[in-house]
Amino acid sequence: MRRIKGSKKITDQNILPSDTNYITIKTMYNLDSLSLKYLIEENKDFLNGAVVQKIQMLSKREILLSMRNLGENRKLYINVDPKFAHINFMTDKDNYFIKIPPAPPMFCMLLRKHLEGGKLNNIRVVDYERIVEFYFDIYDEIGSLIPMCLSVELMGKHSNVILYNAKTKVITGCVHNISPEKSSVREVWGGVTYIYPPKQEKTDILKSSIADFYTLDTAQISDKYYYFSKGLTDFILKKAAEAKKEELFSLFQNLAGGNKQLILEFWAEKIKEEGLFEPDLNNLNGLIEAYFSHFVLKDLVQGRKNTLLRQIQKEFKRNNDIILNSDKKSNYLAYKEKGDLILANIYKINKGDKILATEGFEIILDENKTPSENAQWYFALYSKGKKAKEVLEKRKLEAEQNIQYLNEILFTIKNADRPDILDEIEEEISKFSGKNTQNIKGNKENKPDVKCIEYQGFTLYLGKNNKQNDYLIRKLSNPEDIWLHTKDCPSGHIIIKTENGKKAVTDEVLLYAAKLVKENSSAKESSKVSIIYTKRKYLKRPPETHLGYVTYKEEKEIVI
């Protein structure tokens, strides 16, 4: 019988492997004013007359407006995080992992008070700006009409959502307060008058002549004209690389004047660069949703991973310190030797002697004790030191097993691609470190969301963390099902369902499952990996072992 995990000692200088350092996402393109203009035009039929049914805030920078119109319910997602500032309607639920905080932010409560039940009577994109204004008809307690405006400003680090009275222009509240200390140009906070940001010193290309265009270098186009961001300009210039100057001017004018085809192609290209699905070129909302939700979800996962890495780093250090301390030399054996020498020379010792010199040793004696009492005192020190060493050895063994287990968790953190999987890992780490898991987000009795794969008439289940692996073995598998795992390195577990032995697993299915194990292991980049497999009935989880730990027998091996 063998164990599936090998031990690995982590030193203070290498608490975390270099390939699991904290992660950042790459630079992405911002939503430009032209894309915002066409996005609102695309959805204007639904927005005009829509009623706000529910308002939620997923975070301090994310707002979700549930709206109804034309017999349809839709959710408008607003994100004013400087990295991802954009809006879109949610159409693909798989792009989001929505978790509503138990206590809504104050701005959420303010929006609910003023906008829930309100009817949207007008939508306006401010000329040349990345600002969209939603005008609502709101009635107070006595039935008086109060026009309110929700201004969504998507301007990088200055992004904001501002609620103000459309008649008096007085701000009711906003996501980010901008005080005089923060800006001498524009104040934004409850009670002051709403004003637009300072205008850019640019020109409307629709009101410009081709003569002005001729004087520009292509690198100056985005700095000279409204609408065209640097990324969009570069895309157009690349698309029309062979175009003459007058043709290029006409192309930019048509784009600003209402021809959004190049906008659709621009976002489709950005989506393809990220390796996402083949986009629908006729749906700008779908393109913007796919692009930004990819980065928002990726940033959420990376941020959660970094948090968990910091937690697990502390556990690595704590257990590694135990190992280092247990390796310190102890002189408890010398106490036994001294006690034996005292007994062997007891006839030479008189009460009151302070030193026994024998066989090249000088043994310190307590002059107030008899020779026998001095010997017993050294034997007591020996016994105490021996017990302490045994305790240290036991703690060292536990620490080595813990580090082995932490390496498994480290692999699952790196391999996780969804927040709900990270919730399970967070709960696992909290239980391991002895913290209270009552308020952990993922601490529910729900079934782990293991991946199910159909292949050639067989059902395969893949576990991506220890909680899922444990669930596979205890709940989803039968004794005759086939279990696979990498040999001597962390990996996900795979179960091949055999209808409790009624279906014989073919070599092709077994090879496919083995390749899946390799792809979901820490050795997926290796040229050769050994995969072990056996029947589920030959697995055993010893008592008082970590989650996901099993021993096995009757195993066979496949080399991938």
Coordinates of C-alpha atoms in Angstrom, one line a residue:
M1 CA 0.0 0.0 0.0
R2 CA 1.3 3.4 -1.0
R3 CA 0.4 7.0 -0.2
I4 CA -0.4 9.3 -3.0
K5 CA 1.6 12.3 -1.8
G6 CA 5.3 12.7 -1.3
S7 CA 6.8 15.1 1.2
K8 CA 8.6 18.2 0.3
K9 CA 10.5 20.4 2.8
I10 CA 10.1 24.2 2.4
T11 CA 12.8 26.5 3.7
D12 CA 12.5 30.0 5.0
Q13 CA 14.1 31.3 1.9
N14 CA 11.6 29.4 -0.4
I15 CA 8.3 29.4 1.5
L16 CA 6.4 29.8 -1.8
P17 CA 7.5 28.5 -5.2
S18 CA 8.5 31.3 -7.6
D19 CA 5.7 30.4 -10.1
T20 CA 3.0 31.2 -7.6
N21 CA 3.9 34.8 -6.8
Y22 CA 1.2 37.4 -6.6
I23 CA -0.4 38.1 -10.0
T24 CA -1.6 41.1 -11.9
I25 CA -3.6 41.4 -15.0
K26 CA -2.4 42.9 -18.2
T27 CA -3.4 46.3 -19.5
M28 CA -6.8 46.4 -21.3
Y29 CA -8.6 48.8 -23.5
N30 CA -11.0 51.3 -22.1
L31 CA -14.6 51.9 -23.3
D32 CA -14.4 54.9 -25.7
S33 CA -17.1 57.5 -26.1
L34 CA -18.0 56.3 -29.6
S35 CA -18.6 52.7 -28.4
L36 CA -20.6 54.1 -25.5
K37 CA -22.8 56.2 -27.9
Y38 CA -23.5 53.2 -30.1
L39 CA -24.1 50.9 -27.2
I40 CA -26.9 53.2 -25.9
E41 CA -28.4 53.5 -29.4
E42 CA -28.5 49.8 -29.7
N43 CA -30.5 49.4 -26.5
K44 CA -32.6 52.6 -26.7
D45 CA -35.9 50.8 -27.5
F46 CA -35.7 48.8 -24.2
L47 CA -34.4 51.7 -22.1
N48 CA -37.0 54.2 -23.1
G49 CA -39.8 53.7 -20.6
A50 CA -38.1 51.0 -18.6
V51 CA -39.0 50.7 -14.9
V52 CA -36.4 50.1 -12.2
Q53 CA -37.6 47.1 -10.2
K54 CA -34.5 46.4 -8.1
I55 CA -31.2 48.0 -7.3
Q56 CA -28.2 46.1 -5.9
M57 CA -24.5 46.9 -5.5
L58 CA -22.1 43.9 -5.9
S59 CA -19.2 46.1 -4.5
K60 CA -18.5 49.7 -3.9
R61 CA -17.9 50.2 -7.6
E62 CA -20.5 47.8 -9.2
I63 CA -24.2 48.6 -9.5
L64 CA -26.9 46.3 -10.9
L65 CA -30.2 47.8 -12.1
S66 CA -32.9 45.2 -12.7
M67 CA -35.3 46.8 -15.2
R68 CA -38.5 45.8 -17.0
N69 CA -39.9 47.0 -20.3
L70 CA -41.6 45.6 -23.4
G71 CA -42.5 42.5 -21.4
E72 CA -38.8 41.7 -20.8
N73 CA -36.6 41.8 -17.7
R74 CA -33.0 42.8 -18.1
K75 CA -30.1 43.7 -15.8
L76 CA -28.0 46.7 -16.5
Y77 CA -24.5 46.3 -15.1
I78 CA -22.5 49.5 -14.2
N79 CA -18.9 49.2 -13.2
V80 CA -16.9 52.3 -12.3
D81 CA -13.7 50.6 -11.3
P82 CA -10.9 52.6 -12.9
K83 CA -9.6 49.4 -14.6
F84 CA -12.9 48.2 -16.0
A85 CA -15.1 51.3 -16.3
H86 CA -18.1 50.3 -18.6
I87 CA -21.8 49.5 -18.7
N88 CA -23.6 46.7 -20.4
F89 CA -26.7 44.5 -20.2
M90 CA -26.1 41.1 -18.7
T91 CA -26.9 38.4 -21.2
D92 CA -24.6 35.5 -20.3
K93 CA -24.9 34.5 -16.7
D94 CA -21.7 32.3 -17.0
N95 CA -19.7 35.5 -17.3
Y96 CA -20.6 36.6 -13.8
F97 CA -20.2 35.2 -10.3
I98 CA -22.7 37.6 -8.5
K99 CA -22.6 37.8 -4.7
I100 CA -24.7 40.4 -3.1
P101 CA -23.1 41.7 0.2
P102 CA -25.3 41.1 3.3
A103 CA -25.1 44.8 4.2
P104 CA -25.6 47.1 1.1
P105 CA -23.4 50.2 0.9
M106 CA -25.0 53.6 1.8
F107 CA -25.1 54.7 -1.9
C108 CA -27.1 51.6 -2.7
M109 CA -29.7 52.5 0.0
L110 CA -29.8 56.0 -1.5
L111 CA -30.4 54.7 -5.0
R112 CA -33.2 52.4 -3.7
K113 CA -34.9 55.2 -1.9
H114 CA -34.9 57.5 -5.0
L115 CA -35.0 55.3 -8.0
E116 CA -36.7 52.0 -7.3
G117 CA -40.1 52.0 -9.1
G118 CA -39.0 55.0 -11.2
K119 CA -39.6 55.2 -14.9
L120 CA -36.8 56.0 -17.3
N121 CA -38.0 58.7 -19.6
N122 CA -34.8 59.7 -21.4
I123 CA -31.2 58.5 -22.0
R124 CA -28.5 60.8 -23.1
V125 CA -24.9 60.4 -24.0
V126 CA -23.1 63.7 -23.3
D127 CA -21.5 64.9 -26.6
Y128 CA -17.9 63.8 -26.9
E129 CA -17.7 62.4 -23.4
R130 CA -17.8 59.0 -21.8
I131 CA -20.8 60.1 -19.8
V132 CA -24.3 58.6 -20.1
E133 CA -27.2 60.2 -18.2
F134 CA -30.4 58.3 -17.2
Y135 CA -33.4 60.6 -16.5
F136 CA -36.1 59.2 -14.2
D137 CA -39.6 60.3 -13.3
I138 CA -39.9 59.9 -9.5
Y139 CA -42.9 60.7 -7.4
D140 CA -42.5 61.6 -3.7
E141 CA -44.9 60.7 -0.8
I142 CA -47.4 63.4 -1.8
G143 CA -47.4 62.6 -5.5
S144 CA -45.2 65.4 -6.7
L145 CA -42.9 64.7 -9.6
I146 CA -39.2 64.9 -8.9
P147 CA -37.0 64.4 -12.0
M148 CA -33.8 62.6 -11.0
C149 CA -30.7 61.9 -13.1
L150 CA -28.3 59.1 -12.7
S151 CA -25.0 60.2 -14.4
V152 CA -22.6 57.4 -15.1
E153 CA -19.1 58.8 -15.8
L154 CA -16.7 56.2 -17.4
M155 CA -13.5 58.2 -17.4
G156 CA -10.7 56.0 -16.1
K157 CA -9.6 56.9 -12.6
H158 CA -12.2 59.7 -12.5
S159 CA -15.1 57.2 -13.1
N160 CA -18.1 57.8 -10.9
V161 CA -21.9 57.4 -10.6
I162 CA -23.7 60.5 -9.5
L163 CA -27.3 60.9 -8.5
Y164 CA -28.7 64.5 -8.7
N165 CA -31.9 66.4 -9.1
A166 CA -32.4 67.0 -12.8
K167 CA -34.3 70.3 -12.1
T168 CA -32.1 71.9 -9.4
K169 CA -28.9 70.1 -10.4
V170 CA -28.1 69.5 -6.8
I171 CA -26.2 66.3 -6.1
T172 CA -28.0 63.8 -3.8
G173 CA -25.1 61.3 -3.6
C174 CA -22.3 59.6 -5.5
V175 CA -20.0 56.6 -5.5
H176 CA -16.9 58.7 -5.0
N177 CA -17.0 62.0 -3.1
I178 CA -14.5 64.6 -4.6
S179 CA -13.8 67.2 -2.0
P180 CA -11.9 70.5 -2.6
E181 CA -8.8 68.9 -1.1
K182 CA -8.9 66.3 -3.9
S183 CA -9.7 68.6 -6.8
S184 CA -9.7 72.3 -7.3
V185 CA -11.4 72.0 -10.7
R186 CA -14.6 70.0 -9.8
E187 CA -16.3 69.1 -6.6
V188 CA -18.6 66.1 -6.4
W189 CA -20.5 65.4 -3.2
G190 CA -24.0 65.5 -1.8
G191 CA -25.3 69.1 -1.6
V192 CA -23.2 70.8 -4.3
T193 CA -24.3 71.6 -7.8
Y194 CA -23.6 69.1 -10.5
I195 CA -21.3 70.3 -13.3
Y196 CA -19.7 68.5 -16.2
P197 CA -16.0 67.7 -16.2
P198 CA -13.8 70.3 -18.1
K199 CA -14.1 69.9 -21.8
Q200 CA -11.2 68.4 -23.8
E201 CA -9.4 70.7 -26.3
K202 CA -10.3 68.6 -29.3
T203 CA -12.3 69.0 -32.6
D204 CA -15.4 67.3 -33.9
I205 CA -14.3 65.5 -37.1
L206 CA -17.8 66.0 -38.5
K207 CA -17.3 69.7 -38.3
S208 CA -13.7 69.7 -39.5
S209 CA -12.3 70.0 -43.0
I210 CA -10.0 67.6 -44.8
A211 CA -7.4 70.3 -45.0
D212 CA -6.9 70.1 -41.2
F213 CA -6.7 66.3 -41.5
Y214 CA -3.9 66.6 -44.1
T215 CA -1.7 68.5 -41.7
L216 CA -1.8 65.7 -39.1
D217 CA 0.5 62.8 -38.6
T218 CA -1.5 59.6 -38.0
A219 CA -0.2 59.5 -34.4
Q220 CA -2.0 62.9 -33.7
I221 CA -5.5 61.8 -34.8
S222 CA -6.7 60.6 -31.4
D223 CA -5.2 63.8 -29.8
K224 CA -6.9 66.1 -32.3
Y225 CA -10.4 64.7 -32.6
Y226 CA -13.2 63.6 -30.2
Y227 CA -14.5 60.0 -30.2
F228 CA -11.3 58.2 -31.2
S229 CA -9.2 56.6 -28.5
K230 CA -5.7 55.6 -29.2
G231 CA -6.6 51.9 -29.4
L232 CA -9.5 52.5 -31.8
T233 CA -7.4 54.8 -34.0
D234 CA -4.6 52.3 -34.2
F235 CA -7.1 49.6 -35.2
I236 CA -8.6 51.8 -38.0
L237 CA -5.2 52.8 -39.3
K238 CA -4.1 49.1 -39.4
K239 CA -7.4 48.1 -41.1
A240 CA -7.0 50.8 -43.8
A241 CA -3.2 50.7 -44.1
E242 CA -3.4 51.2 -47.9
A243 CA -6.0 53.9 -47.9
K244 CA -5.3 57.4 -49.2
K245 CA -5.5 60.4 -46.9
E246 CA -8.9 61.5 -48.2
E247 CA -10.3 57.9 -48.0
L248 CA -9.0 57.7 -44.4
F249 CA -10.7 61.0 -43.5
S250 CA -13.9 59.8 -45.0
L251 CA -13.6 56.6 -43.0
F252 CA -13.2 58.4 -39.7
Q253 CA -16.1 60.7 -40.6
N254 CA -18.4 57.8 -41.4
L255 CA -17.5 56.1 -38.2
A256 CA -18.3 59.2 -36.1
G257 CA -21.5 59.9 -38.2
G258 CA -23.2 56.6 -37.5
N259 CA -21.5 53.7 -39.3
K260 CA -20.5 51.4 -36.3
Q261 CA -19.2 48.5 -38.3
L262 CA -15.6 49.2 -37.5
I263 CA -16.5 49.6 -33.8
L264 CA -18.0 46.1 -33.9
E265 CA -14.9 44.7 -35.6
F266 CA -12.6 46.5 -33.1
W267 CA -14.2 44.8 -30.1
A268 CA -14.4 41.5 -31.9
E269 CA -10.7 41.6 -32.5
K270 CA -10.0 42.4 -28.8
I271 CA -12.1 39.4 -27.8
K272 CA -10.3 37.1 -30.2
E273 CA -6.9 38.3 -28.8
E274 CA -8.1 37.0 -25.4
G275 CA -8.9 33.6 -26.9
L276 CA -12.6 33.9 -26.1
F277 CA -15.5 32.6 -28.1
E278 CA -16.2 33.6 -31.7
P279 CA -18.2 36.8 -31.3
D280 CA -21.5 38.0 -32.8
L281 CA -20.5 40.9 -35.0
N282 CA -24.0 42.3 -34.9
N283 CA -24.3 42.8 -31.1
L284 CA -22.2 45.5 -29.6
N285 CA -23.6 44.9 -26.1
G286 CA -22.5 41.2 -26.3
L287 CA -19.0 42.2 -27.5
I288 CA -18.5 44.7 -24.7
E289 CA -19.9 42.3 -22.1
A290 CA -17.7 39.4 -23.2
Y291 CA -14.5 41.6 -23.2
F292 CA -15.0 43.4 -19.9
S293 CA -16.6 40.5 -18.0
H294 CA -13.6 38.4 -18.9
F295 CA -11.2 40.9 -17.3
V296 CA -13.5 41.6 -14.3
L297 CA -13.8 37.9 -13.5
K298 CA -10.1 37.4 -14.1
D299 CA -9.2 40.2 -11.8
L300 CA -11.6 38.9 -9.1
V301 CA -10.0 35.4 -9.3
Q302 CA -6.4 36.8 -9.3
G303 CA -7.2 39.1 -6.3
R304 CA -8.7 36.2 -4.4
K305 CA -5.7 34.0 -5.3
N306 CA -3.3 36.6 -4.0
T307 CA -5.2 36.8 -0.7
L308 CA -5.2 33.0 -0.3
L309 CA -1.5 32.9 -1.1
R310 CA -0.8 35.4 1.7
Q311 CA -2.8 33.2 4.1
I312 CA -1.0 30.0 3.0
Q313 CA 2.4 31.6 3.2
K314 CA 1.9 32.2 6.9
E315 CA 1.0 28.5 7.4
F316 CA 4.1 27.4 5.4
K317 CA 6.3 29.6 7.6
R318 CA 4.7 28.4 10.9
N319 CA 5.2 24.8 10.0
N320 CA 8.6 25.3 8.6
D321 CA 9.7 27.0 11.9
I322 CA 8.5 23.9 13.8
I323 CA 10.7 21.7 11.6
L324 CA 13.7 24.0 12.1
N325 CA 13.2 24.1 15.8
S326 CA 12.9 20.4 16.1
D327 CA 16.2 19.9 14.4
K328 CA 18.1 21.8 17.1
K329 CA 20.5 19.6 19.0
S330 CA 19.5 18.5 22.5
N331 CA 22.0 17.4 25.2
Y332 CA 19.5 15.3 27.1
L333 CA 21.6 12.1 26.6
A334 CA 24.5 13.9 28.4
Y335 CA 22.3 14.1 31.5
K336 CA 21.9 10.3 31.6
E337 CA 25.6 9.8 31.2
K338 CA 26.3 12.1 34.1
G339 CA 23.8 10.3 36.3
D340 CA 25.3 7.0 35.4
L341 CA 28.8 8.3 36.2
I342 CA 27.6 9.6 39.6
L343 CA 26.2 6.2 40.5
A344 CA 29.3 4.4 39.3
N345 CA 31.5 6.7 41.5
I346 CA 29.1 7.2 44.4
Y347 CA 31.5 5.7 46.9
K348 CA 34.0 8.5 46.0
I349 CA 31.5 11.3 46.6
N350 CA 30.8 12.9 50.0
K351 CA 27.9 15.1 50.8
G352 CA 29.0 18.7 50.3
D353 CA 31.2 18.0 47.3
K354 CA 30.6 20.5 44.4
I355 CA 32.4 18.6 41.6
L356 CA 32.9 15.0 40.6
A357 CA 36.1 14.6 38.4
T358 CA 36.2 11.2 36.7
E359 CA 37.1 9.8 33.3
G360 CA 38.1 13.2 32.0
F361 CA 34.7 14.8 33.0
E362 CA 33.9 17.3 35.6
I363 CA 30.3 16.9 36.8
I364 CA 28.7 19.8 38.8
L365 CA 27.1 18.6 42.0
D366 CA 24.6 20.2 44.4
E367 CA 26.4 20.4 47.7
N368 CA 23.1 20.3 49.6
K369 CA 22.1 16.9 48.0
T370 CA 23.3 13.4 48.6
P371 CA 25.2 11.7 45.8
S372 CA 22.1 9.6 45.1
E373 CA 19.9 12.7 44.9
N374 CA 22.4 14.4 42.5
A375 CA 22.2 11.3 40.2
Q376 CA 18.4 11.3 40.4
W377 CA 18.4 15.0 39.5
Y378 CA 20.4 14.3 36.3
F379 CA 18.1 11.4 35.5
A380 CA 15.1 13.7 35.9
L381 CA 16.6 16.1 33.4
Y382 CA 17.3 13.3 31.0
S383 CA 13.7 12.1 31.3
K384 CA 12.3 15.6 30.7
G385 CA 14.6 16.1 27.7
K386 CA 13.7 12.8 26.2
K387 CA 10.0 13.6 26.4
A388 CA 10.6 17.0 25.0
K389 CA 12.5 15.5 22.1
E390 CA 9.6 13.0 21.4
V391 CA 7.1 15.8 21.4
L392 CA 9.3 17.8 19.0
E393 CA 9.7 14.8 16.7
K394 CA 5.9 14.3 16.7
R395 CA 5.4 18.0 15.9
K396 CA 8.0 17.8 13.2
L397 CA 6.2 14.8 11.6
E398 CA 2.9 16.7 11.7
A399 CA 4.5 19.8 10.3
E400 CA 6.0 17.8 7.4
Q401 CA 2.6 16.3 6.7
N402 CA 1.1 19.8 6.9
I403 CA 3.6 21.2 4.4
Q404 CA 2.8 18.3 2.1
Y405 CA -0.9 19.1 2.4
L406 CA -0.2 22.9 1.9
N407 CA 1.6 22.0 -1.3
E408 CA -1.6 20.3 -2.4
I409 CA -3.6 23.5 -1.5
L410 CA -1.0 25.6 -3.3
F411 CA -1.6 23.7 -6.5
T412 CA -5.4 24.0 -6.2
I413 CA -5.1 27.7 -5.7
K414 CA -3.0 28.1 -8.8
N415 CA -5.3 25.8 -10.8
A416 CA -8.6 27.5 -9.7
D417 CA -10.4 29.5 -12.4
R418 CA -13.6 30.5 -10.6
P419 CA -14.5 32.4 -7.5
D420 CA -16.7 29.6 -6.1
I421 CA -13.8 27.1 -6.3
L422 CA -11.7 29.7 -4.4
D423 CA -14.5 29.9 -1.8
E424 CA -14.1 26.2 -1.2
I425 CA -10.3 26.5 -0.9
E426 CA -10.7 29.5 1.5
E427 CA -12.9 27.4 3.7
E428 CA -10.4 24.6 3.6
I429 CA -7.5 26.9 4.6
S430 CA -9.5 28.4 7.4
K431 CA -10.4 25.0 8.8
F432 CA -6.7 23.9 8.6
S433 CA -5.5 27.0 10.4
G434 CA -8.2 26.6 13.1
K435 CA -10.1 29.8 12.3
N436 CA -13.9 30.1 12.6
T437 CA -15.4 29.4 9.3
Q438 CA -18.9 30.4 10.1
N439 CA -18.8 33.6 8.0
I440 CA -16.7 32.3 5.2
K441 CA -18.4 33.0 1.8
G442 CA -18.1 29.4 0.6
N443 CA -19.0 27.8 3.9
K444 CA -22.3 26.2 2.9
E445 CA -23.4 22.6 2.8
N446 CA -24.0 22.8 -0.9
K447 CA -22.5 20.1 -3.1
P448 CA -19.1 21.0 -4.6
D449 CA -19.4 21.9 -8.2
V450 CA -17.3 19.2 -9.7
K451 CA -16.8 19.1 -13.4
C452 CA -18.7 16.4 -15.4
I453 CA -17.4 15.3 -18.7
E454 CA -19.0 12.9 -21.2
Y455 CA -16.7 10.8 -23.4
Q456 CA -17.6 7.8 -25.6
G457 CA -20.6 6.9 -23.5
F458 CA -18.7 7.2 -20.2
T459 CA -19.2 9.9 -17.5
L460 CA -16.1 11.3 -15.9
Y461 CA -15.9 13.5 -12.9
L462 CA -13.0 15.9 -12.3
G463 CA -12.2 17.3 -8.9
K464 CA -10.1 20.5 -8.8
N465 CA -9.5 20.9 -5.1
N466 CA -9.4 18.8 -2.0
K467 CA -13.0 19.4 -1.1
Q468 CA -14.1 18.3 -4.6
N469 CA -11.8 15.3 -4.5
D470 CA -13.2 14.2 -1.2
Y471 CA -16.7 14.6 -2.5
L472 CA -15.9 12.5 -5.6
I473 CA -14.6 9.6 -3.5
R474 CA -17.2 9.7 -0.7
K475 CA -20.4 10.6 -2.6
L476 CA -20.1 10.3 -6.4
S477 CA -18.3 7.1 -6.8
N478 CA -19.1 3.4 -6.5
P479 CA -16.7 0.7 -5.4
E480 CA -16.1 -0.5 -9.0
D481 CA -15.6 2.9 -10.5
I482 CA -12.0 3.8 -11.7
W483 CA -10.0 6.4 -9.9
L484 CA -7.0 8.2 -11.4
H485 CA -4.3 10.5 -10.0
T486 CA -0.7 11.5 -10.8
K487 CA 2.1 9.6 -9.1
D488 CA 4.1 11.6 -6.6
C489 CA 2.8 15.1 -7.4
P490 CA -0.4 17.1 -6.8
S491 CA -3.3 16.8 -9.2
G492 CA -7.0 16.7 -9.5
H493 CA -8.8 13.3 -8.9
I494 CA -10.8 11.8 -11.7
I495 CA -13.5 9.2 -11.4
I496 CA -14.7 7.1 -14.4
K497 CA -18.2 5.9 -13.8
T498 CA -18.7 2.2 -14.7
E499 CA -22.3 1.6 -13.4
N500 CA -20.7 -0.2 -10.5
G501 CA -18.7 -2.5 -12.8
K502 CA -21.3 -3.2 -15.4
K503 CA -19.4 -1.2 -18.1
A504 CA -15.8 -2.2 -19.0
V505 CA -13.6 0.9 -19.4
T506 CA -11.9 0.9 -22.8
D507 CA -8.2 1.8 -23.2
E508 CA -9.2 4.9 -25.2
V509 CA -11.3 6.2 -22.3
L510 CA -8.6 5.4 -19.8
L511 CA -6.0 7.2 -21.9
Y512 CA -8.3 10.2 -22.3
A513 CA -8.9 10.3 -18.5
A514 CA -5.1 10.0 -17.8
K515 CA -4.5 13.0 -20.2
L516 CA -7.1 15.0 -18.2
V517 CA -5.3 14.2 -15.0
K518 CA -2.0 15.4 -16.4
E519 CA -3.6 18.6 -17.7
N520 CA -4.9 19.3 -14.2
S521 CA -1.7 18.5 -12.3
S522 CA 1.4 20.4 -11.3
A523 CA 3.4 18.4 -13.8
K524 CA 1.3 19.3 -16.9
E525 CA 4.3 20.9 -18.5
S526 CA 6.5 17.8 -18.0
S527 CA 7.3 15.7 -21.0
K528 CA 6.6 12.5 -19.1
V529 CA 4.2 11.9 -16.2
S530 CA 3.1 8.7 -14.5
I531 CA -0.7 8.4 -13.8
I532 CA -1.9 5.7 -11.4
Y533 CA -5.3 4.2 -11.5
T534 CA -7.2 1.6 -9.5
K535 CA -10.8 0.8 -8.5
R536 CA -12.5 3.0 -6.0
K537 CA -12.9 0.1 -3.5
Y538 CA -9.1 0.0 -3.1
L539 CA -9.0 3.6 -1.8
K540 CA -8.9 4.4 1.9
R541 CA -8.8 7.6 3.9
P542 CA -6.9 7.0 7.1
P543 CA -8.4 8.6 10.2
E544 CA -7.2 12.1 11.3
T545 CA -5.7 12.9 7.9
H546 CA -6.2 16.0 5.8
L547 CA -9.1 16.4 3.4
G548 CA -8.5 14.7 0.1
Y549 CA -5.8 12.4 1.4
V550 CA -6.1 8.7 0.5
T551 CA -4.1 5.6 0.4
Y552 CA -4.5 3.0 -2.3
K553 CA -3.5 -0.5 -3.5
E554 CA -3.8 -2.8 -6.5
E555 CA -2.8 0.2 -8.6
K556 CA -1.7 0.2 -12.3
E557 CA 0.3 2.9 -14.1
I558 CA 0.1 4.8 -17.3
V559 CA 2.9 7.0 -18.6
I560 CA 1.7 10.1 -20.4

